[in-house]
Tab-separated table of C-alpha atoms in Angstrom:
chain	number	residue	atom	x	y	z
A	1	MET	CA	-61.135	-30.136	-28.339
A	2	TYR	CA	-63.605	-31.538	-25.553
A	3	ASP	CA	-62.667	-30.679	-22.116
A	4	ILE	CA	-62.821	-33.609	-19.869
A	5	ALA	CA	-63.105	-31.715	-16.527
A	6	ARG	CA	-66.595	-31.256	-17.818
A	7	LEU	CA	-67.851	-34.794	-17.543
A	8	PRO	CA	-70.028	-35.458	-14.715
A	9	MET	CA	-67.751	-36.025	-11.611
A	10	PRO	CA	-68.451	-40.306	-11.343
A	11	VAL	CA	-67.110	-40.576	-14.949
A	12	LEU	CA	-64.350	-38.629	-14.556
A	13	VAL	CA	-63.353	-40.497	-11.376
A	14	ARG	CA	-63.456	-44.036	-12.854
A	15	ILE	CA	-61.291	-42.512	-16.020
A	16	ILE	CA	-58.804	-41.218	-13.865
A	17	ALA	CA	-59.108	-44.263	-11.430
A	18	TYR	CA	-58.479	-46.697	-14.547
A	19	SER	CA	-55.649	-45.448	-15.588
A	20	ASP	CA	-52.716	-43.342	-14.266
A	21	PRO	CA	-54.009	-40.623	-11.714
A	22	THR	CA	-50.311	-39.140	-11.841
A	23	VAL	CA	-50.319	-38.529	-15.045
A	24	TRP	CA	-53.664	-36.902	-14.955
A	25	TRP	CA	-52.565	-34.693	-12.174
A	26	SER	CA	-49.302	-33.722	-14.018
A	27	VAL	CA	-51.109	-33.000	-17.374
A	28	ASP	CA	-50.740	-29.162	-19.019
A	29	SER	CA	-54.671	-28.626	-17.990
A	30	ARG	CA	-55.441	-26.325	-15.405
A	31	SER	CA	-59.263	-27.430	-15.366
A	32	ILE	CA	-58.371	-31.095	-14.841
A	33	ARG	CA	-55.800	-30.457	-11.822
A	34	ALA	CA	-58.344	-27.698	-10.360
A	35	VAL	CA	-61.169	-30.542	-10.311
A	36	MET	CA	-58.626	-33.211	-8.595
A	37	ASN	CA	-57.782	-31.049	-6.215
A	38	THR	CA	-61.609	-30.330	-5.011
A	39	THR	CA	-62.918	-31.898	-2.122
A	40	SER	CA	-66.094	-33.437	-3.794
A	41	PHE	CA	-63.203	-35.189	-6.411
A	42	ARG	CA	-61.618	-36.738	-3.771
A	43	CYS	CA	-64.814	-38.353	-2.045
A	44	TRP	CA	-65.808	-39.532	-5.291
A	45	TRP	CA	-62.549	-41.318	-5.776
A	46	ILE	CA	-62.462	-42.245	-1.969
A	47	SER	CA	-65.964	-43.809	-2.670
A	48	HIS	CA	-65.044	-45.756	-6.016
A	49	LEU	CA	-61.902	-46.987	-4.629
A	50	THR	CA	-63.564	-48.390	-1.700
A	51	LYS	CA	-66.167	-50.062	-3.502
A	52	GLN	CA	-63.992	-53.021	-4.214
A	53	ASN	CA	-63.148	-53.503	-0.304
A	54	PRO	CA	-65.529	-55.046	2.067
A	55	GLN	CA	-65.753	-53.325	5.412
A	56	PRO	CA	-62.374	-54.112	7.513
A	57	GLN	CA	-62.408	-56.645	9.838
A	58	SER	CA	-58.955	-56.731	10.981
A	59	LEU	CA	-56.106	-54.258	11.600
A	60	ASP	CA	-54.430	-56.299	8.179
A	61	ALA	CA	-57.391	-55.036	6.363
A	62	VAL	CA	-56.850	-51.334	7.758
A	63	VAL	CA	-53.311	-51.545	6.287
A	64	ALA	CA	-54.584	-52.672	3.237
A	65	LEU	CA	-56.932	-49.827	2.606
A	66	CYS	CA	-54.390	-47.238	3.536
A	67	LYS	CA	-52.156	-48.443	0.437
A	68	HIS	CA	-55.173	-49.006	-2.148
A	69	VAL	CA	-57.611	-46.306	-0.928
A	70	LEU	CA	-55.711	-43.558	0.670
A	71	ASP	CA	-52.381	-43.915	-0.899
A	72	PRO	CA	-53.491	-43.042	-4.314
A	73	VAL	CA	-54.466	-39.769	-3.576
A	74	THR	CA	-51.853	-39.257	-1.172
A	75	SER	CA	-49.298	-40.376	-4.103
A	76	ILE	CA	-50.647	-37.105	-6.232
A	77	VAL	CA	-51.016	-34.525	-3.387
A	78	GLY	CA	-47.435	-35.513	-2.106
A	79	SER	CA	-48.823	-35.808	1.804
A	80	ASP	CA	-51.445	-36.592	3.574
A	81	SER	CA	-52.888	-32.582	3.689
A	82	TRP	CA	-55.545	-33.206	1.538
A	83	ILE	CA	-57.524	-35.348	4.413
A	84	THR	CA	-59.008	-32.328	6.225
A	85	ASP	CA	-62.526	-31.628	8.212
A	86	ASN	CA	-63.975	-30.669	5.137
A	87	PHE	CA	-63.239	-33.807	3.702
A	88	VAL	CA	-64.415	-35.936	6.478
A	89	SER	CA	-67.443	-34.203	6.804
A	90	ALA	CA	-68.255	-34.303	3.111
A	91	MET	CA	-67.502	-37.973	2.861
A	92	HIS	CA	-69.996	-38.563	6.056
A	93	SER	CA	-72.873	-36.533	4.396
A	94	SER	CA	-72.598	-37.695	0.786
A	95	HIS	CA	-70.548	-41.022	0.518
A	96	TYR	CA	-71.627	-42.491	4.207
A	97	GLU	CA	-71.078	-45.998	3.114
A	98	ALA	CA	-67.597	-45.310	1.605
A	99	PHE	CA	-66.864	-43.501	4.739
A	100	LEU	CA	-68.037	-46.286	7.131
A	101	LYS	CA	-65.278	-48.793	5.040
A	102	ALA	CA	-62.476	-46.335	5.286
A	103	THR	CA	-62.904	-44.593	8.569
A	104	PRO	CA	-61.003	-47.242	10.418
A	105	ALA	CA	-57.957	-46.127	7.690
A	106	LEU	CA	-58.379	-42.463	8.460
A	107	LEU	CA	-58.343	-42.640	11.868
A	108	TRP	CA	-54.660	-45.084	11.914
A	109	ARG	CA	-53.538	-42.472	9.193
A	110	VAL	CA	-54.802	-38.963	11.003
A	111	LEU	CA	-53.800	-40.468	14.625
A	112	LYS	CA	-50.293	-41.632	13.504
A	113	ALA	CA	-49.737	-37.871	12.192
A	114	GLY	CA	-50.798	-36.620	15.649
A	115	ASP	CA	-53.859	-34.907	14.701
A	116	GLN	CA	-55.822	-35.259	17.669
A	117	GLU	CA	-58.341	-33.097	16.890
A	118	LYS	CA	-59.267	-34.919	12.881
A	119	ALA	CA	-59.263	-38.152	15.000
A	120	SER	CA	-62.024	-37.362	17.093
A	121	LEU	CA	-63.900	-35.549	14.085
A	122	VAL	CA	-63.358	-39.416	12.120
A	123	VAL	CA	-64.665	-40.956	15.846
A	124	GLN	CA	-67.421	-38.902	16.230
A	125	LEU	CA	-69.343	-38.836	12.773
A	126	ALA	CA	-68.562	-42.475	12.623
A	127	GLN	CA	-69.362	-43.928	15.860
A	128	LEU	CA	-66.349	-45.790	15.905
A	129	LYS	CA	-65.797	-48.021	18.844
A	130	LEU	CA	-61.954	-48.024	19.737
A	131	ASP	CA	-61.689	-51.745	20.737
A	132	MET	CA	-62.341	-52.727	17.219
A	133	PHE	CA	-61.177	-56.021	15.914
A	134	ASN	CA	-60.776	-57.394	19.518
A	135	GLY	CA	-58.253	-54.882	20.788
A	136	GLN	CA	-55.983	-55.106	17.954
A	137	PHE	CA	-56.270	-51.810	16.395
A	138	VAL	CA	-55.646	-50.200	19.787
A	139	ARG	CA	-52.917	-52.482	20.638
A	140	GLU	CA	-51.014	-52.048	17.609
A	141	LEU	CA	-51.565	-48.361	17.559
A	142	THR	CA	-49.902	-47.928	21.474
A	143	THR	CA	-47.254	-50.207	20.380
A	144	GLN	CA	-46.141	-47.746	17.604
A	145	CYS	CA	-46.879	-44.502	19.425
A	146	SER	CA	-46.879	-45.220	23.525
A	147	GLU	CA	-46.926	-41.291	24.512
A	148	LEU	CA	-49.221	-40.095	27.072
A	149	TRP	CA	-51.178	-37.665	24.619
A	150	LEU	CA	-52.220	-41.030	23.037
A	151	PHE	CA	-53.420	-42.447	25.780
A	152	GLN	CA	-55.210	-39.537	27.073
A	153	TRP	CA	-56.890	-39.105	23.049
A	154	LEU	CA	-58.136	-42.845	23.502
A	155	CYS	CA	-59.523	-41.686	27.116
A	156	HIS	CA	-61.252	-38.512	25.870
A	157	ASN	CA	-62.769	-40.933	23.273
A	158	ARG	CA	-64.771	-43.219	25.264
A	159	LEU	CA	-62.224	-45.971	25.419
A	160	ASP	CA	-62.475	-47.603	29.079
A	161	PHE	CA	-58.722	-48.262	30.057
A	162	ARG	CA	-59.910	-50.331	33.016
A	163	GLU	CA	-61.849	-52.797	30.970
A	164	ALA	CA	-59.702	-52.891	28.043
A	165	TYR	CA	-56.576	-53.475	30.603
A	166	ASN	CA	-58.493	-56.244	32.304
A	167	SER	CA	-59.714	-58.016	29.267
A	168	GLY	CA	-56.085	-58.081	27.725
A	169	LYS	CA	-57.245	-57.404	24.458
A	170	CYS	CA	-55.876	-53.682	24.211
A	171	PHE	CA	-52.856	-53.693	26.855
A	172	GLU	CA	-50.705	-55.968	28.687
A	173	THR	CA	-48.734	-55.318	31.804
A	174	SER	CA	-45.566	-55.552	30.381
A	175	GLN	CA	-46.305	-53.165	27.607
A	176	LEU	CA	-47.649	-50.811	30.358
A	177	ILE	CA	-44.222	-51.128	32.341
A	178	LYS	CA	-42.204	-50.116	29.059
A	179	TRP	CA	-44.723	-47.111	28.553
A	180	VAL	CA	-44.576	-45.949	32.169
A	181	MET	CA	-40.503	-46.022	32.225
A	182	ALA	CA	-40.395	-44.522	28.663
A	183	SER	CA	-42.855	-41.391	30.046
A	184	ARG	CA	-41.015	-40.423	32.846
A	185	ILE	CA	-43.862	-41.758	34.874
A	186	GLU	CA	-46.600	-39.268	33.555
A	187	LEU	CA	-48.163	-42.380	32.081
A	188	LEU	CA	-48.368	-43.665	35.283
A	189	ASP	CA	-50.413	-41.312	37.382
A	190	PHE	CA	-52.566	-41.142	34.263
A	191	LEU	CA	-53.494	-45.075	34.492
A	192	PHE	CA	-54.066	-44.640	37.915
A	193	GLN	CA	-56.502	-42.508	37.484
A	194	GLN	CA	-58.054	-44.581	34.899
A	195	GLY	CA	-58.002	-47.167	37.771
A	196	ILE	CA	-55.569	-49.466	36.630
A	197	ASN	CA	-52.770	-50.381	39.288
A	198	LEU	CA	-49.651	-51.608	38.171
A	199	PRO	CA	-47.423	-53.666	40.489
A	200	VAL	CA	-45.244	-51.501	41.946
A	201	ARG	CA	-42.533	-54.447	42.111
A	202	LEU	CA	-42.861	-55.236	38.679
A	203	LEU	CA	-42.118	-51.468	37.543
A	204	ILE	CA	-39.349	-51.576	40.314
A	205	GLU	CA	-37.894	-54.756	38.606
A	206	TYR	CA	-37.837	-53.164	35.546
A	207	ALA	CA	-36.801	-49.631	36.579
A	208	LEU	CA	-33.515	-51.046	37.612
A	209	GLY	CA	-31.695	-51.356	34.767
A	210	ASN	CA	-33.883	-49.230	32.757
A	211	SER	CA	-34.477	-46.255	34.980
A	212	THR	CA	-32.582	-43.585	37.157
A	213	PRO	CA	-32.659	-43.183	41.223
A	214	ALA	CA	-35.140	-40.384	40.860
A	215	THR	CA	-37.277	-43.067	39.148
A	216	ILE	CA	-36.876	-45.663	41.699
A	217	ALA	CA	-37.444	-42.940	44.629
A	218	PHE	CA	-40.752	-42.008	43.152
A	219	LEU	CA	-41.682	-45.493	42.473
A	220	MET	CA	-40.626	-46.538	46.258
A	221	GLU	CA	-42.732	-43.299	47.222
A	222	HIS	CA	-45.447	-44.104	45.740
A	223	ASP	CA	-48.356	-45.483	47.382
A	224	SER	CA	-50.212	-48.369	46.027
A	225	GLY	CA	-53.785	-48.555	47.492
A	226	GLY	CA	-51.942	-47.365	50.573
A	227	LEU	CA	-49.786	-50.652	51.167
A	228	GLN	CA	-45.911	-50.743	51.283
A	229	THR	CA	-45.234	-53.505	48.880
A	230	LEU	CA	-41.339	-53.459	49.228
A	231	SER	CA	-38.938	-52.146	51.698
A	232	TRP	CA	-35.490	-50.635	50.920
A	233	ASN	CA	-33.824	-53.704	52.209
A	234	ASP	CA	-36.160	-55.915	49.351
A	235	LEU	CA	-35.159	-53.697	46.791
A	236	LEU	CA	-31.141	-53.913	47.946
A	237	LEU	CA	-31.604	-57.743	47.450
A	238	MET	CA	-33.370	-57.432	44.088
A	239	ALA	CA	-30.761	-55.246	42.935
A	240	SER	CA	-27.562	-57.522	44.008
A	241	THR	CA	-29.057	-60.118	42.118
A	242	ASP	CA	-30.198	-58.325	39.254
A	243	ALA	CA	-27.112	-57.911	36.574
A	244	THR	CA	-28.454	-54.954	34.578
A	245	THR	CA	-29.149	-52.841	37.731
A	246	HIS	CA	-27.289	-49.530	36.752
A	247	LEU	CA	-24.718	-48.608	39.148
A	248	ASP	CA	-25.916	-45.148	40.181
A	249	VAL	CA	-29.457	-46.867	40.848
A	250	TYR	CA	-27.228	-49.364	43.091
A	251	GLN	CA	-25.299	-46.935	44.892
A	252	TYR	CA	-28.690	-44.763	45.488
A	253	VAL	CA	-30.641	-48.157	47.078
A	254	VAL	CA	-27.919	-48.834	49.227
A	255	SER	CA	-27.761	-45.271	50.739
A	256	LYS	CA	-31.283	-45.671	51.948
A	257	THR	CA	-30.826	-49.293	53.695
A	258	GLU	CA	-29.235	-49.420	57.014
A	259	ALA	CA	-26.757	-51.978	58.515
A	260	SER	CA	-27.879	-55.520	59.042
A	261	ILE	CA	-27.299	-59.013	57.747
A	262	VAL	CA	-29.514	-57.894	54.380
A	263	TRP	CA	-25.525	-56.110	53.344
A	264	THR	CA	-24.257	-59.523	54.212
A	265	TYR	CA	-26.195	-61.534	51.350
A	266	ALA	CA	-26.375	-58.601	49.086
A	267	ALA	CA	-22.332	-58.903	49.013
A	268	SER	CA	-22.749	-62.555	48.736
A	269	CYS	CA	-25.239	-61.861	45.501
A	270	LEU	CA	-22.536	-59.462	43.811
A	271	ALA	CA	-19.912	-61.697	44.306
A	272	SER	CA	-21.667	-64.514	42.944
A	273	HIS	CA	-23.232	-63.113	40.005
A	274	ALA	CA	-20.059	-61.382	38.937
A	275	ILE	CA	-19.699	-63.319	35.995
A	276	ALA	CA	-22.779	-61.423	34.541
A	277	ASP	CA	-22.427	-58.216	35.872
A	278	LYS	CA	-19.449	-56.037	34.748
A	279	HIS	CA	-20.393	-53.302	37.730
A	280	ALA	CA	-20.791	-56.060	40.523
A	281	TYR	CA	-17.426	-54.859	42.311
A	282	GLU	CA	-17.988	-51.192	41.869
A	283	LYS	CA	-21.222	-51.996	43.566
A	284	PHE	CA	-19.735	-54.300	46.015
A	285	LEU	CA	-17.366	-51.446	46.960
A	286	ALA	CA	-20.577	-48.698	47.265
A	287	LEU	CA	-22.171	-51.013	49.510
A	288	ARG	CA	-18.571	-51.885	51.599
A	289	SER	CA	-18.195	-48.008	51.918
A	290	MET	CA	-21.084	-47.642	53.837
A	291	PRO	CA	-21.395	-47.175	58.038
A	292	HIS	CA	-20.006	-50.302	60.167
A	293	ALA	CA	-20.821	-52.439	56.450
A	294	THR	CA	-16.901	-54.221	57.000
A	295	LEU	CA	-18.873	-55.514	60.273
A	296	TRP	CA	-21.632	-57.185	58.535
A	297	ILE	CA	-20.451	-57.919	54.823
A	298	VAL	CA	-17.685	-60.492	56.522
A	299	ARG	CA	-20.452	-62.707	58.521
A	300	PRO	CA	-20.722	-66.053	57.735
A	301	ILE	CA	-24.146	-67.376	55.983
A	302	ARG	CA	-25.382	-70.277	57.089
A	303	GLY	CA	-22.261	-71.293	59.046
A	304	ARG	CA	-20.191	-70.759	55.897
A	305	THR	CA	-17.779	-67.685	55.121
A	306	PRO	CA	-17.840	-65.640	52.285
A	307	ILE	CA	-15.157	-67.027	50.845
A	308	GLU	CA	-16.343	-70.638	51.430
A	309	CYS	CA	-19.594	-69.907	49.937
A	310	LEU	CA	-17.682	-68.328	46.437
A	311	CYS	CA	-15.289	-71.400	46.035
A	312	GLU	CA	-18.363	-74.007	46.441
A	313	ARG	CA	-19.354	-71.813	42.453
A	314	LEU	CA	-15.952	-71.291	41.641
A	315	THR	CA	-14.880	-72.659	37.989
A	316	TYR	CA	-12.269	-71.413	35.692
A	317	GLU	CA	-14.523	-69.249	33.999
A	318	ASN	CA	-15.799	-67.021	36.642
A	319	LEU	CA	-12.466	-67.287	38.555
A	320	THR	CA	-11.048	-63.653	37.389
A	321	TYR	CA	-14.459	-62.058	38.023
A	322	VAL	CA	-14.656	-63.641	41.535
A	323	LEU	CA	-10.568	-63.115	42.458
A	324	PRO	CA	-11.172	-59.264	43.821
A	325	PHE	CA	-14.231	-60.214	45.696
A	326	ILE	CA	-12.281	-62.981	47.378
A	327	CYS	CA	-9.086	-60.902	47.947
A	328	GLU	CA	-10.999	-58.118	49.435
A	329	TYR	CA	-12.411	-60.812	52.036
A	330	VAL	CA	-8.985	-61.462	53.016
A	331	ARG	CA	-7.912	-57.803	53.503
A	332	LEU	CA	-10.941	-57.759	55.811
A	333	GLY	CA	-10.070	-60.532	57.427
A	334	VAL	CA	-12.221	-63.534	56.645
A	335	SER	CA	-10.939	-66.932	57.282
A	336	THR	CA	-9.442	-68.656	54.204
A	337	THR	CA	-9.889	-72.128	56.018
A	338	ASN	CA	-10.561	-74.292	53.300
A	339	MET	CA	-9.517	-72.010	50.261
A	340	PRO	CA	-7.528	-73.822	47.506
A	341	PRO	CA	-3.877	-72.934	47.774
A	342	VAL	CA	-3.794	-71.545	44.243
A	343	LEU	CA	-6.636	-69.325	45.686
A	344	SER	CA	-4.397	-68.234	48.146
A	345	ALA	CA	-1.619	-67.646	45.959
A	346	LEU	CA	-3.319	-65.373	43.953
A	347	CYS	CA	-4.661	-63.270	46.928
A	348	GLN	CA	-1.084	-62.400	47.790
């Protein structure tokens, strides 16, 4: 019986590719499996599979290449372990045209697996520009994996971060802010090294409801080009109007401020937004516990007492949320003039 494994490689590849490769892989023939397990066979196989695919011009085309070109090999091996340095080098030297077609898919696959060295080899041999597809490749890749090592790898492989950021092709400010918060600030230092200065105010706005007091402290201490963009008083007002601000963050921000009219407005903001913030009253108490706070939070705002300000916005929907604040203002001696009788009764 003729041993099919002795056929010339291009012929054997076509026979296996046009049938079911998994059958050939599982057949009880050591010679066929041994041939299919070689780098040479896989190079010919990938070359054959890429013939029906044009050079990819979009990320969708890269995903299609992964499915139709790489996955058939992965399905019989059981993993992407077959994408070795030897395979990449052999494809480059013996099947260059097919290699260029497949490199975006190979790069996508090995980077998602976290193999930085192999990814660098692919980029080096193919001379790939990482901002390919108008930045779509990097944009989607970093969206799926926003870890610091990937940004460092992109930098080491000649992606101009500043240009990519300024052009808006690969990154958006809102994305980078989320990634900075998720990376515990390490990414922020890296971006500054690349000449990307994210607006500290936007970072802090995001951090109020998505981070910790330590992060707030770092951002407030961070010197953005030598300019102090926010004071602690500014931040207290921001935190008082943002219902997502974490309680521990609010307590920390309050502790960094000093007695002033800002406390009057902060207390009023908390009471006004109580319906949207389940921790509003706890934040109010944190402010009230500061030394001399009671002298400031009871002060009138534009000629109106804090109670009058709240009554102007009072509805059936927010009554139960606002009532604890009104009761506290009454206990602190705020005038109840013009307060509806029903509220006076509730405050007794």
